[in-house]
mmCIF file of C-alpha atoms in Angstrom:
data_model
loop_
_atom_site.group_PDB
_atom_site.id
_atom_site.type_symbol
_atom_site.label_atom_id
_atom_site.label_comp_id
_atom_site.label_asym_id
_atom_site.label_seq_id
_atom_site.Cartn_x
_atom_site.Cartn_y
_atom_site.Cartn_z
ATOM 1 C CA UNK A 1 19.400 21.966 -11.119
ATOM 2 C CA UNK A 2 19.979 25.655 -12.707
ATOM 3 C CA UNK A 3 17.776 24.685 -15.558
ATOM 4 C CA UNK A 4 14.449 23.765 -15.397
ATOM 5 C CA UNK A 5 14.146 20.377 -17.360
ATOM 6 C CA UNK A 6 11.013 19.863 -18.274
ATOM 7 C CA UNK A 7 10.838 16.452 -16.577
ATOM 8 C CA UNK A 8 9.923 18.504 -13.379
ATOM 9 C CA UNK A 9 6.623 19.718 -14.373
ATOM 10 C CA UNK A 10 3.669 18.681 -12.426
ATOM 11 C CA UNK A 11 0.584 18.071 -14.505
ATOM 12 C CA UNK A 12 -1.519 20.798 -14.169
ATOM 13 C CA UNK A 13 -3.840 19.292 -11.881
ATOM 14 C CA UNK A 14 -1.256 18.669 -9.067
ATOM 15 C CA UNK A 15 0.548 21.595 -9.836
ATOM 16 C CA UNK A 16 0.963 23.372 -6.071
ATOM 17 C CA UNK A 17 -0.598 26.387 -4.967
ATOM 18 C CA UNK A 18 1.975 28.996 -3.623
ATOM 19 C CA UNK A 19 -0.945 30.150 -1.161
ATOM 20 C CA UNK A 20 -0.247 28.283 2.317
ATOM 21 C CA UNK A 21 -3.404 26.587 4.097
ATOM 22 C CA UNK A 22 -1.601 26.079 7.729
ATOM 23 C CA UNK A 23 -2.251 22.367 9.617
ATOM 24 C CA UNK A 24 -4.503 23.331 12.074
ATOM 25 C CA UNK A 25 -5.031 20.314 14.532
ATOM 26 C CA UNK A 26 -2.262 18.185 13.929
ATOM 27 C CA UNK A 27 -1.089 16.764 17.325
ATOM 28 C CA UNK A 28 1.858 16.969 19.022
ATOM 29 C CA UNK A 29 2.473 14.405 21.338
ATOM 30 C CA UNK A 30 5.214 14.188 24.416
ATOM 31 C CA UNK A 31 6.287 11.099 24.553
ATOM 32 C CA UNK A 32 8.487 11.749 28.003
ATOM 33 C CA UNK A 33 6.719 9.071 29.730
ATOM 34 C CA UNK A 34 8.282 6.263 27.664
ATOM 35 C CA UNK A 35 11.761 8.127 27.436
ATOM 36 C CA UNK A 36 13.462 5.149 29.924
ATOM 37 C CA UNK A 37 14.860 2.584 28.038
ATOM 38 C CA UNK A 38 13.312 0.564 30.214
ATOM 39 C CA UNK A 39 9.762 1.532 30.518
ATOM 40 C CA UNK A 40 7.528 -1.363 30.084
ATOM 41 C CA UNK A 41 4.206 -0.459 27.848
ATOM 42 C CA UNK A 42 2.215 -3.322 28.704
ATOM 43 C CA UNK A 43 2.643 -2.694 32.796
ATOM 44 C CA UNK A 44 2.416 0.797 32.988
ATOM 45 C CA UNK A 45 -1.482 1.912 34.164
ATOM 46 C CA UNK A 46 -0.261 5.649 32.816
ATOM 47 C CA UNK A 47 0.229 4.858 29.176
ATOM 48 C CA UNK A 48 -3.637 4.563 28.958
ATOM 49 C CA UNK A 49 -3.864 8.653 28.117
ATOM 50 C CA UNK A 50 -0.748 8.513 25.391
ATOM 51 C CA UNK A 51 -2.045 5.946 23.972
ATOM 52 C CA UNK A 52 -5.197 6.935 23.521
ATOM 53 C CA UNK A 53 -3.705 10.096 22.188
ATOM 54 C CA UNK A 54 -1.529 7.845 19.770
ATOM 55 C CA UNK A 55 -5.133 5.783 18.619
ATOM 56 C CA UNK A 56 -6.751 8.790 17.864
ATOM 57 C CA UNK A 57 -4.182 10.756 15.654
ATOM 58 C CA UNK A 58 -3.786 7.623 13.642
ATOM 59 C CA UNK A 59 -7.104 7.392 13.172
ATOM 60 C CA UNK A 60 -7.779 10.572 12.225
ATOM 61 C CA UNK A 61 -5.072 11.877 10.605
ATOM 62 C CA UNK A 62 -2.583 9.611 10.263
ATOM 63 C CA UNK A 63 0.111 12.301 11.366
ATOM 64 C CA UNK A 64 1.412 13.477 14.320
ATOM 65 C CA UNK A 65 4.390 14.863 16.233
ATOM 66 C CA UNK A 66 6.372 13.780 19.214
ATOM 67 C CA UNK A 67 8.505 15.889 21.208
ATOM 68 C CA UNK A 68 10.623 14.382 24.227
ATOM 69 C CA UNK A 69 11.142 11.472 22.135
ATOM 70 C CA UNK A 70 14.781 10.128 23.946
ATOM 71 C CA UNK A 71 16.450 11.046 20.860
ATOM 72 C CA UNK A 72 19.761 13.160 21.697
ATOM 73 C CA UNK A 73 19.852 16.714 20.399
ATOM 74 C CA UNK A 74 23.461 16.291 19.886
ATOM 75 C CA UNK A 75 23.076 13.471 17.798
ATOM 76 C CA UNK A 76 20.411 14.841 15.092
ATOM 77 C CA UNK A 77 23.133 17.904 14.712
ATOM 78 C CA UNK A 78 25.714 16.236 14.223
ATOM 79 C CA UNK A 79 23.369 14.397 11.013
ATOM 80 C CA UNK A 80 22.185 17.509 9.823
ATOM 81 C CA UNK A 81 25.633 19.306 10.134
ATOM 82 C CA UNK A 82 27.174 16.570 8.317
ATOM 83 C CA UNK A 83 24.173 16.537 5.788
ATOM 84 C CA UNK A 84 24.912 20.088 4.939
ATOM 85 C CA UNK A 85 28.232 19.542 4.240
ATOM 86 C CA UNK A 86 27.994 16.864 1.976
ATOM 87 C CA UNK A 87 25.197 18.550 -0.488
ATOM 88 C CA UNK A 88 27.205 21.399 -0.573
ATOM 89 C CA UNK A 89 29.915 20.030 -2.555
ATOM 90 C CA UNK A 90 30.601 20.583 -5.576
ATOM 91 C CA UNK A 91 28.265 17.848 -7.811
ATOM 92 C CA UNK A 92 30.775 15.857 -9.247
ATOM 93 C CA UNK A 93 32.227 14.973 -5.929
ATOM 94 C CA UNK A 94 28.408 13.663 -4.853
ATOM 95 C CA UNK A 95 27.973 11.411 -7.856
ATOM 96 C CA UNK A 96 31.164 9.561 -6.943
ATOM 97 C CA UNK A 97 29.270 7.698 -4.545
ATOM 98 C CA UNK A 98 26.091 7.806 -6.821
ATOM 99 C CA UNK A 99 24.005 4.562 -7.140
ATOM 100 C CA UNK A 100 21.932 3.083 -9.533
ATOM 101 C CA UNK A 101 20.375 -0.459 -9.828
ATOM 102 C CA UNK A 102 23.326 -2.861 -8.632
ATOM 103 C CA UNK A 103 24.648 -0.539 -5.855
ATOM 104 C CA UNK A 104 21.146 1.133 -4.453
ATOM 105 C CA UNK A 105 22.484 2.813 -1.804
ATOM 106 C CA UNK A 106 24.425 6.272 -2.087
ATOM 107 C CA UNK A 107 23.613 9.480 -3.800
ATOM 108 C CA UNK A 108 21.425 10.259 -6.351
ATOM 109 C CA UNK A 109 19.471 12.886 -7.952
ATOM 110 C CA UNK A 110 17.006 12.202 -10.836
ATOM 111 C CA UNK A 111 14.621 10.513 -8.675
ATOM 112 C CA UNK A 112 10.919 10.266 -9.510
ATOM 113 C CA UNK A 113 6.966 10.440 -7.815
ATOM 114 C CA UNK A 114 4.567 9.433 -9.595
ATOM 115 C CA UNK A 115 6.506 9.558 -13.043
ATOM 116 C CA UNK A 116 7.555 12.911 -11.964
ATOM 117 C CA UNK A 117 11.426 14.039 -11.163
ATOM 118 C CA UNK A 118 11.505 15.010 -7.936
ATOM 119 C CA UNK A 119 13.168 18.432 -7.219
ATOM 120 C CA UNK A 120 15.922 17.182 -4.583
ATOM 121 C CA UNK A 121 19.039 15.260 -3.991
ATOM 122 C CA UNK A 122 18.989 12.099 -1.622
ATOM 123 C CA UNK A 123 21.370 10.024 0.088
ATOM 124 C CA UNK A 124 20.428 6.714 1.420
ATOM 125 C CA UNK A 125 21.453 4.389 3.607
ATOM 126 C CA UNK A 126 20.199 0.556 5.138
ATOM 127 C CA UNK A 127 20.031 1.189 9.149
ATOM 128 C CA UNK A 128 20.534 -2.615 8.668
ATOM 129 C CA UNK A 129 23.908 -4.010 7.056
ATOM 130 C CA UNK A 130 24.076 -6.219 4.677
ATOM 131 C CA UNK A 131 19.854 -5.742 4.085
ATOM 132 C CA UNK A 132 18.292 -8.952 2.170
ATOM 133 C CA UNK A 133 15.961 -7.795 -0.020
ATOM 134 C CA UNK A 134 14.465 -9.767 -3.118
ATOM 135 C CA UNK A 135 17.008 -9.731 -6.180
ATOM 136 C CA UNK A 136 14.188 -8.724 -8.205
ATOM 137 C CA UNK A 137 10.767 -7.721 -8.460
ATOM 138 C CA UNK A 138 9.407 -10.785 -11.047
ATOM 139 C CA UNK A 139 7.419 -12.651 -8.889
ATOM 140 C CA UNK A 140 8.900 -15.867 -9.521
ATOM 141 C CA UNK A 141 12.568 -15.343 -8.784
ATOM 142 C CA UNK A 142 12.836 -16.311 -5.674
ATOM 143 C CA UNK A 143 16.899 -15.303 -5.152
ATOM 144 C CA UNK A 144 17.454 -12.329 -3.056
ATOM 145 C CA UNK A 145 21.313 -9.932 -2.326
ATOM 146 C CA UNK A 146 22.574 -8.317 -0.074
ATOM 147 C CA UNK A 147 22.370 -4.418 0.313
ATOM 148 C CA UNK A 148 25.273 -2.886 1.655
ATOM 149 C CA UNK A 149 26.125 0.551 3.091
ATOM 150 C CA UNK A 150 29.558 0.754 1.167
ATOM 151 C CA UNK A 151 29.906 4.224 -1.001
ATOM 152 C CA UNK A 152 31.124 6.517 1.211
ATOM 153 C CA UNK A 153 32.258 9.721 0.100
ATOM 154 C CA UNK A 154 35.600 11.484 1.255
ATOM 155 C CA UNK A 155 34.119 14.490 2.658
ATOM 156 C CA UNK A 156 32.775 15.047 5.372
ATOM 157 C CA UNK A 157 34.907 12.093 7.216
ATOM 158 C CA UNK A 158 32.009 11.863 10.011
ATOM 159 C CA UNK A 159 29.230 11.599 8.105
ATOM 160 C CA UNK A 160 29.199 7.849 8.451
ATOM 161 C CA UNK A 161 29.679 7.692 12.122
ATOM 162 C CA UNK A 162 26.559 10.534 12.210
ATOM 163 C CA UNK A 163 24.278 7.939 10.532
ATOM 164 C CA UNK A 164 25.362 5.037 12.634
ATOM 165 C CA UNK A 165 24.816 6.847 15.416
ATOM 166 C CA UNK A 166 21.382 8.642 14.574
ATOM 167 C CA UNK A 167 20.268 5.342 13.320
ATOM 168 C CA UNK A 168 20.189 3.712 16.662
ATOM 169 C CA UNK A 169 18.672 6.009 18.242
ATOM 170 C CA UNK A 170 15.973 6.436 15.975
ATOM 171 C CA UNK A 171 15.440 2.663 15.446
ATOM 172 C CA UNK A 172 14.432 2.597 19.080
ATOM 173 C CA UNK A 173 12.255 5.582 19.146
ATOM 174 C CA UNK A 174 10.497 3.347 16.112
ATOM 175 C CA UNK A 175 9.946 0.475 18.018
ATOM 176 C CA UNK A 176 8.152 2.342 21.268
ATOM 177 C CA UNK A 177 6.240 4.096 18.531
ATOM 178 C CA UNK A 178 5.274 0.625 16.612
ATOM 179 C CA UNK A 179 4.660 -1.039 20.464
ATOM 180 C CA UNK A 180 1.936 2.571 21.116
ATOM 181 C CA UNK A 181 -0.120 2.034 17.807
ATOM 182 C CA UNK A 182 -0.328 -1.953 18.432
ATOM 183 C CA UNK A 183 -1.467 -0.731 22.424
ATOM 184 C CA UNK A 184 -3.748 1.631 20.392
ATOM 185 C CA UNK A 185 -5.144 -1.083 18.491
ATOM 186 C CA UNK A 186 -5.866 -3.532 21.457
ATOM 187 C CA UNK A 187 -2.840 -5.919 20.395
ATOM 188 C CA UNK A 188 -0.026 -6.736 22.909
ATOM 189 C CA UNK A 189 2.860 -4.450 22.735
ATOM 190 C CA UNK A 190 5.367 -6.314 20.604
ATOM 191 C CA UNK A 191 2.546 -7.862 18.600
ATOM 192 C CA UNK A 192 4.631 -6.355 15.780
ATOM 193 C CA UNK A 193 7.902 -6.802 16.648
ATOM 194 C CA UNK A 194 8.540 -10.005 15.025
ATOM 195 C CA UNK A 195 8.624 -8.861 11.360
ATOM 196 C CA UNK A 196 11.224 -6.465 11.537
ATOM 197 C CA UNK A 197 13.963 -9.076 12.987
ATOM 198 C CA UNK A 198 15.283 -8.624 9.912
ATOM 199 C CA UNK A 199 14.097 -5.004 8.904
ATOM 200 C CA UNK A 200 14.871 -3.357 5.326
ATOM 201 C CA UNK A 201 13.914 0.047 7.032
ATOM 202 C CA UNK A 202 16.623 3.226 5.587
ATOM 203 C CA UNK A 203 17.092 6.325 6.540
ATOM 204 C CA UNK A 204 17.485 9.195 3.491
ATOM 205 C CA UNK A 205 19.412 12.549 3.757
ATOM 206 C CA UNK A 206 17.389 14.941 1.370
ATOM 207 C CA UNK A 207 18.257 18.335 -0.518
ATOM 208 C CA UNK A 208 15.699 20.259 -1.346
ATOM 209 C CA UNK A 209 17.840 23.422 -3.562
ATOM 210 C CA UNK A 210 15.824 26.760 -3.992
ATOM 211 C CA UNK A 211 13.262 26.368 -7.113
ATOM 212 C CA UNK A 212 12.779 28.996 -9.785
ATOM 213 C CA UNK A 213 9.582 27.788 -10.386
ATOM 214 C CA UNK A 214 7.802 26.680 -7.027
ATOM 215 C CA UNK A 215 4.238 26.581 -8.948
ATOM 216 C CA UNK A 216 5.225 23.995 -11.450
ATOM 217 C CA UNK A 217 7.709 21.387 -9.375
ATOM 218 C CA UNK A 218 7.409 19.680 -6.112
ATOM 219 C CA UNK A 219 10.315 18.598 -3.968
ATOM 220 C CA UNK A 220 8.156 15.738 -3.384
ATOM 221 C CA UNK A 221 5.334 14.583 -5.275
ATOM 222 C CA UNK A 222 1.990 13.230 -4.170
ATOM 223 C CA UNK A 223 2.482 9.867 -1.881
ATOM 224 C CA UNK A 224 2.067 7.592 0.134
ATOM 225 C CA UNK A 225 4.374 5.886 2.474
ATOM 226 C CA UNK A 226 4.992 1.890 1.333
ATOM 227 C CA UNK A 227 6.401 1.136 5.191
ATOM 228 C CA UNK A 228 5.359 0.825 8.117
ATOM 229 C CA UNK A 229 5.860 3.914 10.086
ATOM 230 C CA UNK A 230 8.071 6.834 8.683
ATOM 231 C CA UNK A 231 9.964 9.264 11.567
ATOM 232 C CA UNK A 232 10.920 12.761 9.849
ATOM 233 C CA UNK A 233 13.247 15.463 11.443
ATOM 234 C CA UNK A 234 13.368 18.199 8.981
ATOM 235 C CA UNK A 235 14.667 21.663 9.908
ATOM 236 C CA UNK A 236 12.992 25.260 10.323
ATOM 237 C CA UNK A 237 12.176 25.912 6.587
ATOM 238 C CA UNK A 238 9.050 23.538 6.542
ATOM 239 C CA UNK A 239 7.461 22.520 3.261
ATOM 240 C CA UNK A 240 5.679 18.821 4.084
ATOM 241 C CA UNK A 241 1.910 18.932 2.899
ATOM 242 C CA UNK A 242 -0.222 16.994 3.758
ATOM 243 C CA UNK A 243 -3.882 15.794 2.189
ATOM 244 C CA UNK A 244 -6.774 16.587 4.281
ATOM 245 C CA UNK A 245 -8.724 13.830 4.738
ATOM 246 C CA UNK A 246 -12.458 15.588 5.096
ATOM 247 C CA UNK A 247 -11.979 17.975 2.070
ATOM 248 C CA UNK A 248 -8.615 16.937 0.091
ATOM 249 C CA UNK A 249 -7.353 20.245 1.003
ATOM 250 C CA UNK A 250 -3.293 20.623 1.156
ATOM 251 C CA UNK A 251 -2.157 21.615 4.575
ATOM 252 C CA UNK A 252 1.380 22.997 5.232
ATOM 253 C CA UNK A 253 2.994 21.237 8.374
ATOM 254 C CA UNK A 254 4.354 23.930 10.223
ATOM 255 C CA UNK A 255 8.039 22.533 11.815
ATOM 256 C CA UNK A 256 8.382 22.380 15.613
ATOM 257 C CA UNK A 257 11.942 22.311 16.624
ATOM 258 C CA UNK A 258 13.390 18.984 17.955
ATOM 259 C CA UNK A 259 10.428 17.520 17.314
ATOM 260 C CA UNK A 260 9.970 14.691 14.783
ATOM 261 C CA UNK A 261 7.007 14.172 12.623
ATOM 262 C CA UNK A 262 5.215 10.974 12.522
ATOM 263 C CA UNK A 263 3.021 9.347 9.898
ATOM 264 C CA UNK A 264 1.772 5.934 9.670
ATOM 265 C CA UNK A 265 2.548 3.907 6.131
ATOM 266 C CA UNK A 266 0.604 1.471 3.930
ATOM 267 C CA UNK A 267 1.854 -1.560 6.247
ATOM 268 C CA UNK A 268 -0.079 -0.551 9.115
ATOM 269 C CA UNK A 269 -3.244 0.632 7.255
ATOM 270 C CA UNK A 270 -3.154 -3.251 5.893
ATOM 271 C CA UNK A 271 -2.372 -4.881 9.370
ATOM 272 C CA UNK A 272 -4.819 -2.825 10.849
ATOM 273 C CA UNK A 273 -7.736 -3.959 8.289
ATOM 274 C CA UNK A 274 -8.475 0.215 7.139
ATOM 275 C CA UNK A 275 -8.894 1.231 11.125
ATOM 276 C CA UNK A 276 -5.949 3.182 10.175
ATOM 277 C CA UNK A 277 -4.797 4.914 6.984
ATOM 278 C CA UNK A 278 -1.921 5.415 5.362
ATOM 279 C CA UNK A 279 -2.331 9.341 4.497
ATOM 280 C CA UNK A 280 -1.090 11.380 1.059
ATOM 281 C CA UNK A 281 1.158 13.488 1.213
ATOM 282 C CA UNK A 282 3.926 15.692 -0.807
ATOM 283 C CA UNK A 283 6.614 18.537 -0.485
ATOM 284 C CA UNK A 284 6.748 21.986 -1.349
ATOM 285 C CA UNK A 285 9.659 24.021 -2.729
ATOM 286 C CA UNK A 286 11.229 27.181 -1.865
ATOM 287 C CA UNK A 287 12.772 30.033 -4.298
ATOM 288 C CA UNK A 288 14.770 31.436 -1.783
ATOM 289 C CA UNK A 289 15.550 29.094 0.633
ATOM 290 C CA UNK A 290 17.226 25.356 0.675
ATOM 291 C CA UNK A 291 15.795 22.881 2.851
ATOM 292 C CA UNK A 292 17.213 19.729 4.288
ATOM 293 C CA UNK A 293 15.378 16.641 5.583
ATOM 294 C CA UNK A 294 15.771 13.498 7.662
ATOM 295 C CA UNK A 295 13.461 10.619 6.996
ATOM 296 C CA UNK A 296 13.571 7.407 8.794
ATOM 297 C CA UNK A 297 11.762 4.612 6.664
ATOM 298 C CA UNK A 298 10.877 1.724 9.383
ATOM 299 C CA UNK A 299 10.037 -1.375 6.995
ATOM 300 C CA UNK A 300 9.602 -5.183 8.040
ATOM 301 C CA UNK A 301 11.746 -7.944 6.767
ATOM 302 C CA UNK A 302 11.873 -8.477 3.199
ATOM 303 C CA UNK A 303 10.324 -12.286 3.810
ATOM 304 C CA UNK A 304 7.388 -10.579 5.497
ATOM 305 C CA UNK A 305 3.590 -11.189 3.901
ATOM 306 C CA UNK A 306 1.377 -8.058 4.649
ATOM 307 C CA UNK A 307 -2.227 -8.797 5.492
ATOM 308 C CA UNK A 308 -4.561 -7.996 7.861
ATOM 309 C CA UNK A 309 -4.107 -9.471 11.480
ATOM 310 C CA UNK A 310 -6.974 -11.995 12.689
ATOM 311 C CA UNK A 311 -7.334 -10.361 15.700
ATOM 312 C CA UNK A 312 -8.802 -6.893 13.848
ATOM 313 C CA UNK A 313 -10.801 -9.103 11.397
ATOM 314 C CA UNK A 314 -13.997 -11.334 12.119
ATOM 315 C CA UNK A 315 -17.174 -11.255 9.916
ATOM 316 C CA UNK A 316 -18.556 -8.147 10.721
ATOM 317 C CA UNK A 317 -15.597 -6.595 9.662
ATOM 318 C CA UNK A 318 -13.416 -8.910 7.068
ATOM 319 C CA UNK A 319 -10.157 -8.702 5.158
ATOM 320 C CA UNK A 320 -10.147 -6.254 3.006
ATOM 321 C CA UNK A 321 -6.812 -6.802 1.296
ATOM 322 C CA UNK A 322 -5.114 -9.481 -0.372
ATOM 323 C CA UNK A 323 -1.581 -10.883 1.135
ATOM 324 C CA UNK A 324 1.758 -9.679 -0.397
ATOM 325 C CA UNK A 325 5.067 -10.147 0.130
ATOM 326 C CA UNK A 326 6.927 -7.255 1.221
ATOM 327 C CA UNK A 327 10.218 -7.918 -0.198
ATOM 328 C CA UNK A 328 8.878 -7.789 -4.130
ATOM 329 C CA UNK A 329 6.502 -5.034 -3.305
ATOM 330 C CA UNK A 330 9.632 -2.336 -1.914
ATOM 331 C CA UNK A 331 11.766 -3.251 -4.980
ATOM 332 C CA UNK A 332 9.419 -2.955 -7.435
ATOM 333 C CA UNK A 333 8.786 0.299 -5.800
ATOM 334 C CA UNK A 334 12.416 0.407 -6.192
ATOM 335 C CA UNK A 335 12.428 0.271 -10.054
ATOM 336 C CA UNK A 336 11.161 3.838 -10.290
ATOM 337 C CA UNK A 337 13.935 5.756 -8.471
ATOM 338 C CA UNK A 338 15.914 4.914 -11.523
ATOM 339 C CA UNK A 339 13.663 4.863 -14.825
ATOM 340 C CA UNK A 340 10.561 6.471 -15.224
ATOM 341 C CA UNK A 341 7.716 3.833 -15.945
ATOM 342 C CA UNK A 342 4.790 3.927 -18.147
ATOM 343 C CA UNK A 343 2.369 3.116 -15.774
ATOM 344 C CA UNK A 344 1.862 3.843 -12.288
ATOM 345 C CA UNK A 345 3.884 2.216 -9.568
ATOM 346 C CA UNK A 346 2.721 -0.635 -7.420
ATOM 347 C CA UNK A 347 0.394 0.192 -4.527
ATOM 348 C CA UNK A 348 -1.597 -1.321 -1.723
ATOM 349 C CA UNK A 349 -5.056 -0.415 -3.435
ATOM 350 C CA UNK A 350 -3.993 -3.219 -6.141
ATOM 351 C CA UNK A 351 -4.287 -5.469 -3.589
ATOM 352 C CA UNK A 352 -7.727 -4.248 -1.904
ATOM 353 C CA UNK A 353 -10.840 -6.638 -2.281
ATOM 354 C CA UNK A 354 -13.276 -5.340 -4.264
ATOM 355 C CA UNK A 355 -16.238 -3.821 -2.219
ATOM 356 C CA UNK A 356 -19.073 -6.206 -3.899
ATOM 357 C CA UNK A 357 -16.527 -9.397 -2.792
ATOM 358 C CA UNK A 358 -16.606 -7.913 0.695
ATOM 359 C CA UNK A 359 -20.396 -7.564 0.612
ATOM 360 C CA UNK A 360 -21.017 -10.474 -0.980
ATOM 361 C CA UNK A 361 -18.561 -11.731 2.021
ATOM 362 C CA UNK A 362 -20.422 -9.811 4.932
ATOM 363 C CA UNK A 363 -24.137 -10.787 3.167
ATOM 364 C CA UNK A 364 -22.970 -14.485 3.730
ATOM 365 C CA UNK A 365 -21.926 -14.277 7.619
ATOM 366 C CA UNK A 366 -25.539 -12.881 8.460
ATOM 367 C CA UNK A 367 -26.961 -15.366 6.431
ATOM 368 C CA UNK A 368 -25.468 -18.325 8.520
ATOM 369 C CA UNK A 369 -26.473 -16.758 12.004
#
């Protein structure tokens, strides 16, 4: 990434500003009351404060920390140790385990945003092996294949055992997250549980390299998460931004250390009918420093269709998005990690009913009382 390929660029108007507007506000949440294993959320009269805390961050932000999360220290080094040593080889030794549209899991590093290369180096891998998934994103194939976690590269020997390992951990930190919003919500703890029996969720090792030009690329460009929840551990370098929702300002997240940082996706802004919302976001780059990050993608079962829940519906308040299937919508999301595409990738606003439909819907329900 010596050169700067012009493929990088930003358009001007979401080219970043080097000046730093610091997150002011953004919670941080200790979760050491549901560190047990065996901590029940639905019995426990004590929960009422957390998740209250949980509701309102969600609500209002859409992105939070969590500190005493049960997650071992030991284990997130050992990922980020091994992380290190596997971006710092030499690059034709990474692309030996590079993937592309049969084998999707692996290295890569010509990865785009918004029809934008990304300024980074990933590696992914399924937290659930093999991982069905749709075999294609036409909406009338109805064949799906298998993802599997099989390019490994030689060096460093334990960085498969380091994923394995983080990924439990992490998976179960998701689900006492995913029972807190549904508690936040007024659902029954497990209330999602169901759709992720069979979970495509991943977890992605990024390399952010120091960037000559830091005023013109983006590690990360403008998004928003497609998932469900996503759980970040990122180290002491910082460079997440995200979009303030009362002026569209971009706010620097400032890291805390062992904490991870928390942000709701487009699943739960559609199961939760808009109470909550999936929130913009994007990273910076460095010229001096490298930065390495840890993303945990949480995602349903490939089979699942998003909608709105009846419980958080009724005609004061009705469905305001269209069911979809999640399967077709991740890989055509898919698609653009290896080709850039003329037109914008899929996302949940395609699928939002039009305001005058929900009037027209809302006008109707008084009209019968």
């Amino acid at each position: 990434m010596g050169e700067v390929d012009p493929a990088f660029i930003q358009d001007l108007e979401h080219r970043p500003k080097l000046e730093i507007i610091k997150a002011e506000g953004i919670p941080l949440i200790d979760l050491s009351i549901i560190s047990s294993p065996n901590t029940n959320l639905d019995n426990s009269q004590a929960l009422d404060g957390l998740v209250k805390e949980i509701g309102n961050a969600c609500k209002n932000l859409g992105f939070f920390q969590v500190i005493n999360h049960g997650v071992p220290l030991d284990k997130r080094q050992k990922i980020e140790n091994a992380s290190r040593q596997f971006f710092g080889q030499p690059l034709e030794e990474k692309r030996k385990v590079r993937r592309d549209e049969r084998k999707v899991l692996g290295y890569y590093d010509t990865e785009h945003t918004k029809n934008v290369r990304d300024w980074k180096e990933v590696f992914d891998f399924a937290v659930k092996t093999p991982t069905i998934v749709p075999s294609s994103y036409e909406p009338d194939d109805k064949e799906v294949t298998e993802w599997l976690n099989d390019q490994w590269p030689e060096y460093p020997l334990e960085l498969r055992e380091a994923l394995e390992e983080y990924a439990k951990d992490v998976e179960k930190l998701a689900f006492k997250l995913l029972g807190l919003v549904a508690l936040s919500l007024g659902l029954p703890e497990n209330r999602f549980h169901g759709f992720f029996e069979d979970q495509t969720s991943f977890i992605r090792l990024n390399h952010y390299p120091p960037c000559p030009v830091p005023q013109l690329a983006l590690g990360v460009g403008r998004h928003k998460d497609g998932g469900a929840l996503t759980i970040l551990a990122e180290d002491d370098v910082g460079g997440l931004e995200v979009k303030r929702k009362t002026d569209g300002e971009w706010i620097r997240v400032k890291p805390t250390p062992d904490a991870f940082i928390i942000n709701i996706g487009d699943i739960i802004q559609v199961w939760s009918n808009d109470a909550y919302e999936s929130v913009e976001h994007r990273v910076m780059v460095n010229s001096e420093r490298e930065r390495f990050s840890i993303p945990f993608f949480f995602n349903p079962a490939h089979y699942t269709d998003v909608k709105p829940l009846e419980e958080l519906t009724n005609e004061q308040n009705p469905v305001r998005y269209k069911p979809y299937n999640w399967g077709k919508f991740f890989v055509t999301r898919k698609r653009s990690n290896f080709k850039k595409l003329d037109v914008e990738n899929i996302q949940i606003y395609h699928f939002r009913i039009l305001e005058s439909e929900l009037a027209d819907k809302l006008e109707g329900a008084l009209s019968i009382k």
